[in-house]
Short mmCIF file of C-alpha atoms and ligand atoms in Angstrom, two decimals:
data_model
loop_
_atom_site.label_atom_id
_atom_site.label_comp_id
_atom_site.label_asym_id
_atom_site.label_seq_id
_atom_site.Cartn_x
_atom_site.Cartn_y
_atom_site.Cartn_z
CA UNK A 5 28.30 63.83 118.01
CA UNK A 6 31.45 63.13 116.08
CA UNK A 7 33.94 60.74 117.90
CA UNK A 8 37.81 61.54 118.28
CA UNK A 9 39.61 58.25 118.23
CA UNK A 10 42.93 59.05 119.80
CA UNK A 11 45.45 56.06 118.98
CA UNK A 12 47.39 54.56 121.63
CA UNK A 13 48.90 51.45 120.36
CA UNK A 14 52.76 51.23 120.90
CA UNK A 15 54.18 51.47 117.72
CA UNK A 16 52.11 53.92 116.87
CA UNK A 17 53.41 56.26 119.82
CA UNK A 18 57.36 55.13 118.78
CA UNK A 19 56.95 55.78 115.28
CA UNK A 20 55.39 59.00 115.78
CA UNK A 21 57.47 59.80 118.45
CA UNK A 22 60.56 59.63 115.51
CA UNK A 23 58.91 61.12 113.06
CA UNK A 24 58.15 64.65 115.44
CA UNK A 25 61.92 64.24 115.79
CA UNK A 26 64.02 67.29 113.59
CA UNK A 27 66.59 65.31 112.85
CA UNK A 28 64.50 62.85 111.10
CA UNK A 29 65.09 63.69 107.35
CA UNK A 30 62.61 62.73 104.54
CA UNK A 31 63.49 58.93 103.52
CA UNK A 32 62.64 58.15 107.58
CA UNK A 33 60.10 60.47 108.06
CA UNK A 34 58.40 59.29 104.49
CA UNK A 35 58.78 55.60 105.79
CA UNK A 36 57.07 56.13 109.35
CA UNK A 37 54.56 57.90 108.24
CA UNK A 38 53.56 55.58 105.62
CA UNK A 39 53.59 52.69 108.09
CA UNK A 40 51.83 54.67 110.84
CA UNK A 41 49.25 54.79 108.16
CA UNK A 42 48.94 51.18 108.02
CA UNK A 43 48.93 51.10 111.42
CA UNK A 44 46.11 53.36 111.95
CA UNK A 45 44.10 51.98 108.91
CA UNK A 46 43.85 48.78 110.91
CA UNK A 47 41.84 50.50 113.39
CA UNK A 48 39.82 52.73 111.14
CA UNK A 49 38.62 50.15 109.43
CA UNK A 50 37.59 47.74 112.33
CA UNK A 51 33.81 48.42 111.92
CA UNK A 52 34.07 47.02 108.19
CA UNK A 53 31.14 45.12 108.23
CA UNK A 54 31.20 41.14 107.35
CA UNK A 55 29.40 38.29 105.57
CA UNK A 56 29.27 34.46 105.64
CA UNK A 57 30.96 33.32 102.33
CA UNK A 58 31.36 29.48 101.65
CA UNK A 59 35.43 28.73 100.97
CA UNK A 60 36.39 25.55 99.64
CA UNK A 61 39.87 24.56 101.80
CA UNK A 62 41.87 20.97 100.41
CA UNK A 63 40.09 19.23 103.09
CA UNK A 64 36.44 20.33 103.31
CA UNK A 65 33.96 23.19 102.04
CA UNK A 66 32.51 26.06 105.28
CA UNK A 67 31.07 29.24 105.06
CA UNK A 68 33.93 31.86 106.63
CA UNK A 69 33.52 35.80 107.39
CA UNK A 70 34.83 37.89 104.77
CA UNK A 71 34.35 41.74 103.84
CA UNK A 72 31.06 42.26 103.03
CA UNK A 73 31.42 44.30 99.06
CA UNK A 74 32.32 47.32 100.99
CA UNK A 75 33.44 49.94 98.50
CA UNK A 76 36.07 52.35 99.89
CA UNK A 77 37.66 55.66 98.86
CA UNK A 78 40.49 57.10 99.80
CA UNK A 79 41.00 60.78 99.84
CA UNK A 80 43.94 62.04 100.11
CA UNK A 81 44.06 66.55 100.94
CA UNK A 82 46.80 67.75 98.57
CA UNK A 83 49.57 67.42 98.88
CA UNK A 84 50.40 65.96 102.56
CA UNK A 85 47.89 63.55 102.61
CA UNK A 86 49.87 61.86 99.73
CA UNK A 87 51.83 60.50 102.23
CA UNK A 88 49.46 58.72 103.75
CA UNK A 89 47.89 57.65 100.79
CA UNK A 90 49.87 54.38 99.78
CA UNK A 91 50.19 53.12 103.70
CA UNK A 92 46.65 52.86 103.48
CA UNK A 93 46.25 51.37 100.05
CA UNK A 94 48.39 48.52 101.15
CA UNK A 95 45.46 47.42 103.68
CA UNK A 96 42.91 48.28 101.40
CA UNK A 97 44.17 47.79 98.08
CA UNK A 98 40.61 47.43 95.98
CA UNK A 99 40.06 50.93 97.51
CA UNK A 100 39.51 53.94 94.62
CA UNK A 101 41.45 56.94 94.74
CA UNK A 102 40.06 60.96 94.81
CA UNK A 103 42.74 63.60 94.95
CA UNK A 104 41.37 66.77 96.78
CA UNK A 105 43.64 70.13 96.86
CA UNK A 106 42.47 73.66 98.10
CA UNK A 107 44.20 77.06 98.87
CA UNK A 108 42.55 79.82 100.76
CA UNK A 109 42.00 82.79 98.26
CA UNK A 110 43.58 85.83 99.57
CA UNK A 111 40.86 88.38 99.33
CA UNK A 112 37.72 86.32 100.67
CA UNK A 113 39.29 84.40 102.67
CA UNK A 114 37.15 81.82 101.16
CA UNK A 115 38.51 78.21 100.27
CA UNK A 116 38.85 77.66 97.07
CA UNK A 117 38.86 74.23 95.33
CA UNK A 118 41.89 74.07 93.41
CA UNK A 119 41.66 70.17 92.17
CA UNK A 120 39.36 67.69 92.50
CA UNK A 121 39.17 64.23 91.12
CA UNK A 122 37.22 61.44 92.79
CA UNK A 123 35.74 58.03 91.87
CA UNK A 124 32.31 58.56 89.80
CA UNK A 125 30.85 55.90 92.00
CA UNK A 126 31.22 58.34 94.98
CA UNK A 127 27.58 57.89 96.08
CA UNK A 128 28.48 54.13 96.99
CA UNK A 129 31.71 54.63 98.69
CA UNK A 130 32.56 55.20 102.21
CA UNK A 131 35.46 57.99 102.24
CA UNK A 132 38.64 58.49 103.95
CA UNK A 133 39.82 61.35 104.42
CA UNK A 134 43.58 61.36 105.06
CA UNK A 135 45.85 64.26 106.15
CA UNK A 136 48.97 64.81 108.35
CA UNK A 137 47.96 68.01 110.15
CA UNK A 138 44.45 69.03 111.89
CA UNK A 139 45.62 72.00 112.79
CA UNK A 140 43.52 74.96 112.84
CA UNK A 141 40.76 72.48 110.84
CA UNK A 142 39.91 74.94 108.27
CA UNK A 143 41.38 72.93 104.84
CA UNK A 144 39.59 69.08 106.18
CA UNK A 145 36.46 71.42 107.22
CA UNK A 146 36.33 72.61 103.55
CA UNK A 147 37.39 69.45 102.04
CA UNK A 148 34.78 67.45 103.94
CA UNK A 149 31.97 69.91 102.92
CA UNK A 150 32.99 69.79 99.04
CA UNK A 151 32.92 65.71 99.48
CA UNK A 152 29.50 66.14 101.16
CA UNK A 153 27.99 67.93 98.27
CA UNK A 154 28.83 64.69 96.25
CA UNK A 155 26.92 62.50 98.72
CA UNK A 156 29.30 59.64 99.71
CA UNK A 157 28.06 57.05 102.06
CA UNK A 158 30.05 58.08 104.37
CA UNK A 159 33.12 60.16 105.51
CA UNK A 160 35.99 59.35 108.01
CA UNK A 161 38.57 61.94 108.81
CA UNK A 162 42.59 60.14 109.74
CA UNK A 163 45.01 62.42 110.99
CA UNK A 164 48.46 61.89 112.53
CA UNK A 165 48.18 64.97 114.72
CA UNK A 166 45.41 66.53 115.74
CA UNK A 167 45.50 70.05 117.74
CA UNK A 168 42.34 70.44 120.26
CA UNK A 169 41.08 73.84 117.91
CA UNK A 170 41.28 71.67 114.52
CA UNK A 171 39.64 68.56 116.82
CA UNK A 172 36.70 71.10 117.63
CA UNK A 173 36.44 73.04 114.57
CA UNK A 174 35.52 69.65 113.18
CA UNK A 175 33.46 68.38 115.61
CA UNK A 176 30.84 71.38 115.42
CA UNK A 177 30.81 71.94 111.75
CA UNK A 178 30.37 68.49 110.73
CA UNK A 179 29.02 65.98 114.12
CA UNK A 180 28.67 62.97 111.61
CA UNK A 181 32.25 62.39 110.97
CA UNK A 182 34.47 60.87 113.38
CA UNK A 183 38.08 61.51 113.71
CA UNK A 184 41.11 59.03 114.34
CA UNK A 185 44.51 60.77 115.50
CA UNK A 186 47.84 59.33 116.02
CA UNK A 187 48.17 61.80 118.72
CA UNK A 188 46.37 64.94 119.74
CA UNK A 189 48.85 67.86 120.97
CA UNK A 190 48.66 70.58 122.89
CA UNK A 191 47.56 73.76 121.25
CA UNK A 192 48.28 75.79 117.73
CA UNK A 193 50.82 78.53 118.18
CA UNK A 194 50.50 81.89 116.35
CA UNK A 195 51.95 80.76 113.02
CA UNK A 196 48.65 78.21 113.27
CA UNK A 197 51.38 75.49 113.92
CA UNK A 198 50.59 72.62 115.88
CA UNK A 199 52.58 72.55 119.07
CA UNK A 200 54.63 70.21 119.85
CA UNK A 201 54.00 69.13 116.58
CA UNK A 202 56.59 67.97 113.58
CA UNK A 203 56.83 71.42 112.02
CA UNK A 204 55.31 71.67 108.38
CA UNK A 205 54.74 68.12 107.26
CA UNK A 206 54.46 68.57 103.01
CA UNK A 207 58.10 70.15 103.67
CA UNK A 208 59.25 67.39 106.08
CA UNK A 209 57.84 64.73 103.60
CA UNK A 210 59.54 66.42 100.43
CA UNK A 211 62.35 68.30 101.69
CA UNK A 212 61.20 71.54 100.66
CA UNK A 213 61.47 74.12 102.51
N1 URA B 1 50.36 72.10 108.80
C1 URA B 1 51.55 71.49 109.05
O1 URA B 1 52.16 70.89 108.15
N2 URA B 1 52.05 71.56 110.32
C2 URA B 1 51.42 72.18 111.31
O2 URA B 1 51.92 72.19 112.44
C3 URA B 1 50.18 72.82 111.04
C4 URA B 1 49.68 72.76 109.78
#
């Protein structure tokens, strides 16, 4: 069964606590949420597994834990998840970069892949999967099966607010990926908003409207 990692570190909750905030305007809101991205890639990746390397320091040569060749990707969901995207890198730097975007066609009401780049080593790489907003779960549901088809090691889903029907929609359509949130809310209202929430995040990052 898939895990939901619900953060609770301090600065997390304060920085997240200013971004919700309406009268944060883009430059803040852009900042927090990149370094609430650090922040929670610090935990995400604290099952990285290690090995014994030997390092040669001025005084004497001994074998010291380092990360063991682990090849990461970072996915960001177009176009929120951009802001995630560089918080992230800055803990993992070596990481590769796939770009994922989808829109929901009109008529089916089937999701429809709209761009798609990712590493061509995808079979080797553990994923990330970053986005703002699990709300109703229907864009990271779709995004996470298109990755699937391309058989990465593995997938992880980070989110900086997770509503309890995105956190479930999840959870049953894919049990092998666990979730981290900076904060799970209360419910989706019935614009599919998250409630409380920080109101449409692409807009809040870009000042769009
Ligand atoms: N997407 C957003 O940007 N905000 C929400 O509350 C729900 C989906």
């Amino acid at each position: 069964m898939s895990e939901l990692h619900v953060m609770d570190h301090p600065l997390i909750r304060h920085k997240v606590a200013i971004i919700r905030d309406k009268n944060t305007g883009p430059k803040e809101f852009r900042e927090l949420v990149d370094e609430v991205a650090t922040l929670m890639a610090y935990e995400v990746t604290r099952d990285m597994p290690l090995e014994e390397v030997e390092i040669e320091t001025p005084i004497t040569k001994d074998k010291f834990k380092m990360i063991a060749g682990k090849k990461m990707g970072i996915v960001p969901i177009l176009r929120a998840g951009l802001g995630m995207l560089d918080g992230v890198l800055k803990l993992i730097p070596a990481a590769r970069v796939g770009h994922i975007g989808l829109y929901r066609d009109p008529e089916t009401l089937e999701a429809v892949e709209y761009y798609c780049k990712l590493p061509t080593d995808i079979e080797e790489r553990d994923l990330l999967v970053v986005d703002p907003m699990l709300a109703t779960g229907n864009t990271a549901m779709e995004a996470i099966k298109f990755l699937k088809d391309r058989n990465p090691r593995s997938i992880k889903l980070m989110v900086l607010i997770a509503a309890p029907e995105g956190v479930k929609k999840i959870q049953e359509a894919h049990p092998d990926i666990d979730i981290w949130t900076a904060a799970l809310d209360e419910k989706l209202n019935d614009h599919a908003y998250i409630v409380p929430g920080l109101g449409d995040a692409g807009d809040r990052l870009y000042g769009t409207k």
